[in-house]
PDB file of C-alpha atoms in Angstrom:
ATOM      1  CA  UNK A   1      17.137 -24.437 -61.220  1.00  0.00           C
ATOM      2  CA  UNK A   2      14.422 -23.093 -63.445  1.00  0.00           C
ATOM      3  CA  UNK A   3      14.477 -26.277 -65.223  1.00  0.00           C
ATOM      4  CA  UNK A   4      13.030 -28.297 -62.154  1.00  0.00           C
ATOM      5  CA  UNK A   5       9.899 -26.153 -62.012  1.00  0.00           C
ATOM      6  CA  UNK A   6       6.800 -27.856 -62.837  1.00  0.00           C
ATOM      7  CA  UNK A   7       4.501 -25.828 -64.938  1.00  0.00           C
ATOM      8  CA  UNK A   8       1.201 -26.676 -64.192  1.00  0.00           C
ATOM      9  CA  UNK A   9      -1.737 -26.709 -66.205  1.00  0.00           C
ATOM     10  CA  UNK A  10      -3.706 -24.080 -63.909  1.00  0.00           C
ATOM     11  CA  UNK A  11      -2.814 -20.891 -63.482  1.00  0.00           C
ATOM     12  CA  UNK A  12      -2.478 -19.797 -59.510  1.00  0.00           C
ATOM     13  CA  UNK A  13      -3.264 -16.843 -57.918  1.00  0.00           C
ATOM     14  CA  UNK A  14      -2.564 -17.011 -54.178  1.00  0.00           C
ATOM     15  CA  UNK A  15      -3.457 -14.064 -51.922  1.00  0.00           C
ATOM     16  CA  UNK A  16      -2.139 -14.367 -48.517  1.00  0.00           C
ATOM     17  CA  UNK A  17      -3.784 -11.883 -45.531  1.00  0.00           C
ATOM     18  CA  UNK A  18      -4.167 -11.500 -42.325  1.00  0.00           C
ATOM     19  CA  UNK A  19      -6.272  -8.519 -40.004  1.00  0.00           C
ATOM     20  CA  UNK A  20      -7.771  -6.448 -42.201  1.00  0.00           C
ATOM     21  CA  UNK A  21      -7.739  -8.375 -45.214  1.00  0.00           C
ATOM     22  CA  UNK A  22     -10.720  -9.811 -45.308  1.00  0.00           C
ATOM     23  CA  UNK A  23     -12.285  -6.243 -45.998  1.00  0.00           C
ATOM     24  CA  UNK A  24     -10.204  -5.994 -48.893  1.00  0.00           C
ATOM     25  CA  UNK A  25     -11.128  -9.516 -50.059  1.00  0.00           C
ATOM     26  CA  UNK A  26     -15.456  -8.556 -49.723  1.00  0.00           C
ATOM     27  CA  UNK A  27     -14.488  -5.619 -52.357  1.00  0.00           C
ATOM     28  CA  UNK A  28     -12.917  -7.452 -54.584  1.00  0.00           C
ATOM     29  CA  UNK A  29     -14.387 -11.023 -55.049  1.00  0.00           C
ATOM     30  CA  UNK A  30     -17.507 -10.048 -55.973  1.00  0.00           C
ATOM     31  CA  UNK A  31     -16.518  -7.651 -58.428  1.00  0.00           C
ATOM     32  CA  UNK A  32     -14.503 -10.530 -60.111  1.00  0.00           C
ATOM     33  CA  UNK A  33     -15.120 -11.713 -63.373  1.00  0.00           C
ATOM     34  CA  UNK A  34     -15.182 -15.122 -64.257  1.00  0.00           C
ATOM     35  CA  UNK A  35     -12.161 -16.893 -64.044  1.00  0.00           C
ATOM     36  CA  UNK A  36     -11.541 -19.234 -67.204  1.00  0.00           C
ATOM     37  CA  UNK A  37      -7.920 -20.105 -66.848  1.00  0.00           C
ATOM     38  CA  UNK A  38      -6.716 -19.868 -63.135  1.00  0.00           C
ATOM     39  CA  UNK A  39      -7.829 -20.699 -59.607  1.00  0.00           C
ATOM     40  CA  UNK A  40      -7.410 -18.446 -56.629  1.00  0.00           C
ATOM     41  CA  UNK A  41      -5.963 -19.176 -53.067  1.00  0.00           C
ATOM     42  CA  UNK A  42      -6.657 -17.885 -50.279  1.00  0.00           C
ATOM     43  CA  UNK A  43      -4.592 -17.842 -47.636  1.00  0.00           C
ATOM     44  CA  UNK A  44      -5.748 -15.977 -44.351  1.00  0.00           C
ATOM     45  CA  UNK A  45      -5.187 -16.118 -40.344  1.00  0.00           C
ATOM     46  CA  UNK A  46      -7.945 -17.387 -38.511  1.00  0.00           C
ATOM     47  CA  UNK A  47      -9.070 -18.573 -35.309  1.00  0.00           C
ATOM     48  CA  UNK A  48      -7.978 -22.355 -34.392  1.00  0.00           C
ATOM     49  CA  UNK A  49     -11.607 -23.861 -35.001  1.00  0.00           C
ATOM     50  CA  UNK A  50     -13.693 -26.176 -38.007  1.00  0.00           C
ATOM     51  CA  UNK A  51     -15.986 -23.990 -38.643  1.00  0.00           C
ATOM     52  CA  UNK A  52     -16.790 -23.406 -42.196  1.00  0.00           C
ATOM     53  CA  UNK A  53     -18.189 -19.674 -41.631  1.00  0.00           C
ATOM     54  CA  UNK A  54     -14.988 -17.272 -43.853  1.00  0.00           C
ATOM     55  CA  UNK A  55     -15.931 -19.940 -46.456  1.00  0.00           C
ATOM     56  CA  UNK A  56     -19.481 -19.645 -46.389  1.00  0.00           C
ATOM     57  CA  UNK A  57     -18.937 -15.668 -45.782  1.00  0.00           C
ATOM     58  CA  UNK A  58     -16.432 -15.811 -49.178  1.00  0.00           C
ATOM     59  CA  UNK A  59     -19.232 -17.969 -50.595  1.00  0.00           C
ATOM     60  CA  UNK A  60     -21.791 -15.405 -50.339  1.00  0.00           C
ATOM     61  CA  UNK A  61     -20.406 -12.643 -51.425  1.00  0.00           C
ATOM     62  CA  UNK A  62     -18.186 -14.097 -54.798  1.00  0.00           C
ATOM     63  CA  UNK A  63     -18.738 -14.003 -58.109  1.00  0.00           C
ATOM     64  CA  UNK A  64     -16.655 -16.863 -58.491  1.00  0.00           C
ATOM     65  CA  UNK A  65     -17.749 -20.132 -56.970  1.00  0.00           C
ATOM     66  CA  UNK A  66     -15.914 -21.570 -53.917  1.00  0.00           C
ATOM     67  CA  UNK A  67     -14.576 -25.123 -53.431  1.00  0.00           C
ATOM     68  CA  UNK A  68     -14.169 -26.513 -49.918  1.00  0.00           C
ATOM     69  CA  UNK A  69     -10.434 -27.495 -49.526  1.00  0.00           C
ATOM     70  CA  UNK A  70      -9.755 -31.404 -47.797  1.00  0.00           C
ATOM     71  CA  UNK A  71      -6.655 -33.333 -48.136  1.00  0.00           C
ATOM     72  CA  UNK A  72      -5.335 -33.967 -51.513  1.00  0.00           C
ATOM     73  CA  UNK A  73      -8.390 -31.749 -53.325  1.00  0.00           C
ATOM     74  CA  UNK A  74      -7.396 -31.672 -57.084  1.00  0.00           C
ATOM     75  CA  UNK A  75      -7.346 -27.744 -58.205  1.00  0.00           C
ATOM     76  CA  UNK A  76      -9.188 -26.828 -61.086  1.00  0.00           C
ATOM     77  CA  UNK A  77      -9.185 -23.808 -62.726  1.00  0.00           C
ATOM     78  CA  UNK A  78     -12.471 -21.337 -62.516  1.00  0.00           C
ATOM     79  CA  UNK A  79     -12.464 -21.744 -58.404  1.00  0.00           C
ATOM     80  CA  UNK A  80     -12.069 -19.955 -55.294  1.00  0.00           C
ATOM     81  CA  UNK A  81     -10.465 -22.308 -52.648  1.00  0.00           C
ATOM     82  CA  UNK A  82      -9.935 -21.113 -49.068  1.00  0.00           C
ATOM     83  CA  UNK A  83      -6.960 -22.439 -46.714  1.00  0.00           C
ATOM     84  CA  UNK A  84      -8.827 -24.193 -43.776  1.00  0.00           C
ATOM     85  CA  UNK A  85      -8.086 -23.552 -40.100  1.00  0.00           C
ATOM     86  CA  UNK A  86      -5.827 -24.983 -38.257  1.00  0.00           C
ATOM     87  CA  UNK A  87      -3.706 -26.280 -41.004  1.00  0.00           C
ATOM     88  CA  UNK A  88      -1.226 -25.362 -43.563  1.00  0.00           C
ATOM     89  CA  UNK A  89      -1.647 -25.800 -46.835  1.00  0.00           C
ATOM     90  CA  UNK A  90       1.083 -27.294 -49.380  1.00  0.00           C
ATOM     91  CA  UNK A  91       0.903 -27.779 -53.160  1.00  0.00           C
ATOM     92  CA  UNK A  92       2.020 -30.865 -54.816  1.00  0.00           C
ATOM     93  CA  UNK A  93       3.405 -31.128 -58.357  1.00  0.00           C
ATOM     94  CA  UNK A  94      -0.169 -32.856 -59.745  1.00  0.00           C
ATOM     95  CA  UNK A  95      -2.246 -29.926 -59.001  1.00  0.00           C
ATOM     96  CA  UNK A  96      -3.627 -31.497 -55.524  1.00  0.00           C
ATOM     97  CA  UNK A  97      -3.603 -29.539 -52.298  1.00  0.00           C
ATOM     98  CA  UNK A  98      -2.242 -30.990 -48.971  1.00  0.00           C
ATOM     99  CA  UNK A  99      -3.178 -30.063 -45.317  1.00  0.00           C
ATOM    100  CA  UNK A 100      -0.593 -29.973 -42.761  1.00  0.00           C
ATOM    101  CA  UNK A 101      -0.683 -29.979 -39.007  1.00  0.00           C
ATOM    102  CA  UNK A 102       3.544 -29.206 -38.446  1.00  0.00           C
ATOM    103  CA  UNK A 103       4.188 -26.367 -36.141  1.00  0.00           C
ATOM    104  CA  UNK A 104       2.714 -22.916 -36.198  1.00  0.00           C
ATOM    105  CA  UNK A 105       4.929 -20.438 -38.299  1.00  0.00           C
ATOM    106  CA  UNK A 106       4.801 -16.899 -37.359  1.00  0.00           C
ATOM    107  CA  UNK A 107       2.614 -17.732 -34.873  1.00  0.00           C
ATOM    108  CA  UNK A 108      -0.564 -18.736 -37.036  1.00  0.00           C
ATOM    109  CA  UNK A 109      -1.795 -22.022 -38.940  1.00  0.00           C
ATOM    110  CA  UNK A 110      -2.072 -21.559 -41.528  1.00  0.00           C
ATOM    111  CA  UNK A 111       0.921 -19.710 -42.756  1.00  0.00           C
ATOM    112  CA  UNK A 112       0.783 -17.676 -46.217  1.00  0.00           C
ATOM    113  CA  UNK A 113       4.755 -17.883 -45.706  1.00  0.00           C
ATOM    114  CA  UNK A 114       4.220 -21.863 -46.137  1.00  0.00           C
ATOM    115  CA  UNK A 115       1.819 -22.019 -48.365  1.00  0.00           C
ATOM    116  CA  UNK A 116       3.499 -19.122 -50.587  1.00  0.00           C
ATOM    117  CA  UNK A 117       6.948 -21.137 -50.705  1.00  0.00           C
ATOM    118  CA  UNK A 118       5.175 -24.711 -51.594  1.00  0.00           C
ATOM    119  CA  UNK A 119       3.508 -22.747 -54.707  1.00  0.00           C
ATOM    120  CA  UNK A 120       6.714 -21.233 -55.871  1.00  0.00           C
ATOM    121  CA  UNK A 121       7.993 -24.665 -56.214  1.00  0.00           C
ATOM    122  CA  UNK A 122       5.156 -25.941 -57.972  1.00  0.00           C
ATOM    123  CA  UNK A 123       4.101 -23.190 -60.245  1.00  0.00           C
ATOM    124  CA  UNK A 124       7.312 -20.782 -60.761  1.00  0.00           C
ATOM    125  CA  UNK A 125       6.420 -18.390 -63.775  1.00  0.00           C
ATOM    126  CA  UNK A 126       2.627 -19.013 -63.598  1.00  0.00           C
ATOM    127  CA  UNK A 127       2.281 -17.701 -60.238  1.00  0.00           C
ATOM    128  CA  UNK A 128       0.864 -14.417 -59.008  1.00  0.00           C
ATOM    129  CA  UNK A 129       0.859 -14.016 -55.272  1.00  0.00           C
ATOM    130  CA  UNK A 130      -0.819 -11.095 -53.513  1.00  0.00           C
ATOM    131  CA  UNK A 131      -0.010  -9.962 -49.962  1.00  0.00           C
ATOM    132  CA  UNK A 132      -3.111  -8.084 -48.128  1.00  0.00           C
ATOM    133  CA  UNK A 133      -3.214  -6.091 -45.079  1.00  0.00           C
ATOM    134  CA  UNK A 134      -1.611  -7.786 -41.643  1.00  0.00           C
ATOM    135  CA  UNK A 135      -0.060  -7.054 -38.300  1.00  0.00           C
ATOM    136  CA  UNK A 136       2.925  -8.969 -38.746  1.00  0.00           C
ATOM    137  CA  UNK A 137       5.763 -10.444 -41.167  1.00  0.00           C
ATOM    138  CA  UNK A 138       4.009 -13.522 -42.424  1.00  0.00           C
ATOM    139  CA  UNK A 139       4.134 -13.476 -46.005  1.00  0.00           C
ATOM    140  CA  UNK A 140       7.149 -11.437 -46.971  1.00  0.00           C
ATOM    141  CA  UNK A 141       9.349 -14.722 -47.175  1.00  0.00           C
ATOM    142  CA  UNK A 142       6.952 -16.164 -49.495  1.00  0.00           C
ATOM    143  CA  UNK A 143       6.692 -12.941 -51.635  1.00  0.00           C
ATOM    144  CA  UNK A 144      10.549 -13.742 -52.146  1.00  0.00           C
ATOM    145  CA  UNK A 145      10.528 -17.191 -53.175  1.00  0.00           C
ATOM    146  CA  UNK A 146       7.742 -16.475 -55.682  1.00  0.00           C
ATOM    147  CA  UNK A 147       9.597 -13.802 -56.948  1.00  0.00           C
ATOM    148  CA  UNK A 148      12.893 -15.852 -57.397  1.00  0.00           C
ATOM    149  CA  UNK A 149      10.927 -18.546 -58.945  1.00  0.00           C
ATOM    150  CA  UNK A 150       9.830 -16.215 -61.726  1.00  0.00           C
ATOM    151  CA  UNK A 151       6.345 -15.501 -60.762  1.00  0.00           C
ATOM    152  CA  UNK A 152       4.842 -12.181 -60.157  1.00  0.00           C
ATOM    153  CA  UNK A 153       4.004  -9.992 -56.542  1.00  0.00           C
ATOM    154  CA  UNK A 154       1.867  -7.490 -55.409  1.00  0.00           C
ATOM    155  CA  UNK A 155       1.367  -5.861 -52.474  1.00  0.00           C
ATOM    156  CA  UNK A 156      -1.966  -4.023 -51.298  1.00  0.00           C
ATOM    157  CA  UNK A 157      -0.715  -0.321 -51.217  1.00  0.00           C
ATOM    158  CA  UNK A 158      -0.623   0.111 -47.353  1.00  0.00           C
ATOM    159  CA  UNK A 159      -2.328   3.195 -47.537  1.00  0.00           C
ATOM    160  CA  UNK A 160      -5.455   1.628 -48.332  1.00  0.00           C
ATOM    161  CA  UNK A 161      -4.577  -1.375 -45.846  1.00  0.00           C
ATOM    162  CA  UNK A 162      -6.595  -1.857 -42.404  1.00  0.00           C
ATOM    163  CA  UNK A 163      -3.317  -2.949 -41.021  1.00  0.00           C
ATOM    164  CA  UNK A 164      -0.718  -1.758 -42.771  1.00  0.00           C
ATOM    165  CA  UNK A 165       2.345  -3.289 -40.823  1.00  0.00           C
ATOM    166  CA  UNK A 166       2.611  -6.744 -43.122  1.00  0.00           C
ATOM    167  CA  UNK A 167       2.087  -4.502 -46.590  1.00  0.00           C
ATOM    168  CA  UNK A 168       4.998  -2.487 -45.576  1.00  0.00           C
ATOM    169  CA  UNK A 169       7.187  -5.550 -44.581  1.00  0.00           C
ATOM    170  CA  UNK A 170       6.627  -6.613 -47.843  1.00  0.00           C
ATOM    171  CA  UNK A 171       7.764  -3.532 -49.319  1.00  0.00           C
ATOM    172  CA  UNK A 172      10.684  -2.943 -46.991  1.00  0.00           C
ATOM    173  CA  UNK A 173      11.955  -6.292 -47.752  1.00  0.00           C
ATOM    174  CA  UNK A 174      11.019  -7.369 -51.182  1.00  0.00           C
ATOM    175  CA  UNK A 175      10.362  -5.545 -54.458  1.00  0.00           C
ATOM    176  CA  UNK A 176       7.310  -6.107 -55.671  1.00  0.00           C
ATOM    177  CA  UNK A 177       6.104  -5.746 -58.994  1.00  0.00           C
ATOM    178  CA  UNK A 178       3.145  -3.931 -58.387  1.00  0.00           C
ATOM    179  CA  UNK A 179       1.819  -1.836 -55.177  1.00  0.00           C
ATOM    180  CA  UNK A 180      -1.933  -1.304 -55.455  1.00  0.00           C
ATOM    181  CA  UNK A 181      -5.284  -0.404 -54.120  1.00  0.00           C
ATOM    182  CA  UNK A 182      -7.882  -2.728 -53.739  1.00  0.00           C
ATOM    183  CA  UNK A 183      -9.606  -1.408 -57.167  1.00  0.00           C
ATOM    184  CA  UNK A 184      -5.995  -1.801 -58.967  1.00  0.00           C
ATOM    185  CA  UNK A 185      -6.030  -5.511 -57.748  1.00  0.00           C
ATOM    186  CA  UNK A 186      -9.375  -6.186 -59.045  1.00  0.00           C
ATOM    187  CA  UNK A 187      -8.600  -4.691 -62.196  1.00  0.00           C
ATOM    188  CA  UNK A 188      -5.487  -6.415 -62.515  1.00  0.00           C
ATOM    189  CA  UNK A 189      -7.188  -9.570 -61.595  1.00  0.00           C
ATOM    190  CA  UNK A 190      -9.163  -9.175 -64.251  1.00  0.00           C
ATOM    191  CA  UNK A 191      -7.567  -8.429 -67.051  1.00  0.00           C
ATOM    192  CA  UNK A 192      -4.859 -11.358 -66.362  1.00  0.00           C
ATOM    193  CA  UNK A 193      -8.085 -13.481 -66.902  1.00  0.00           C
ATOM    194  CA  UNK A 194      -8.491 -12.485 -70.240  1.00  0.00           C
TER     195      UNK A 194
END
């Protein structure tokens, strides 16, 4: 099986969150260094509406600069995209991102479960994902699959979580490589950039 992986080009980080997360998210993106050879994800719930403000909020306050995601928006390494609302969002094999409108997983769209899985496909070994602080399962399902795809997983150490109900999913369920604080992440973040 780990011969049908497509190694992309860019290196992926994809952090998946839900309440509470985006606390963790203003501590750590604009403490970020520059990213020379992989894009970030994000993947967070958020209310059904197309307003641009968690991207102009994430916009703000990074170090890194932020792309707007549409249909089929190539990703490029050095960026900070943002899963719109209202859809899910898939990765194809030539680095483009695709917006869904299928059913609501886990009760939100998007779903870091989703979007977690279609990375794993797509970028196996080159993959970190990073599950933030939630109030329900989403995301522990897509921990796996990255995991069995031969990428890497960390979960925020619940302790430090708002809500820590999804980090401790993870961690009941999975077994993640790392469980950190939100200064471990950045510094992990970091030093996988250099």
């Amino acid at each position: 099986m780990e011969e049908n992986k497509i190694i992309s080009n860019c290196r992926l980080v994809i952090i998946g969150g839900s309440a509470g997360s985006l606390n963790a998210l203003m501590r750590i993106l604009p403490e970020l260094t520059a990213l020379h050879n992989y894009a970030i994800v994000i993947v967070v719930h958020r209310k059904s509406t197309d307003d641009q403000t968690l991207e102009e909020l994430i916009a703000l306050k990074s170090s890194i600069p932020v792309k707007p995601i549409e249909d089929k928006t190539i990703l490029i390494p050095g960026f900070v995209y943002i899963a719109p609302s209202n859809y899910h969002l898939l990765f194809e094999k030539d680095d483009t991102l695709a917006l869904d409108t299928s059913e609501k997983i886990n009760y939100s769209r998007p779903s870091i479960d989703v979007s977690f899985e279609s990375a794993a496909e797509i970028y196996g070994s080159s993959l970190v994902g990073i599950l933030f602080s939630g109030s329900n399962t989403d995301g522990t399902s897509g921990l796996q699959a990255i995991q069995e795809a031969g990428g890497k997983i960390v979960v925020q150490n619940p302790l430090s979580a708002d809500m820590p109900f999804m980090p401790n999913n993870a961690i009941l369920f999975t077994t993640p490589d790392y469980v950190l604080t939100n200064e471990e992440i950045l510094a992990l973040l970091n030093s996988i950039n250099r």
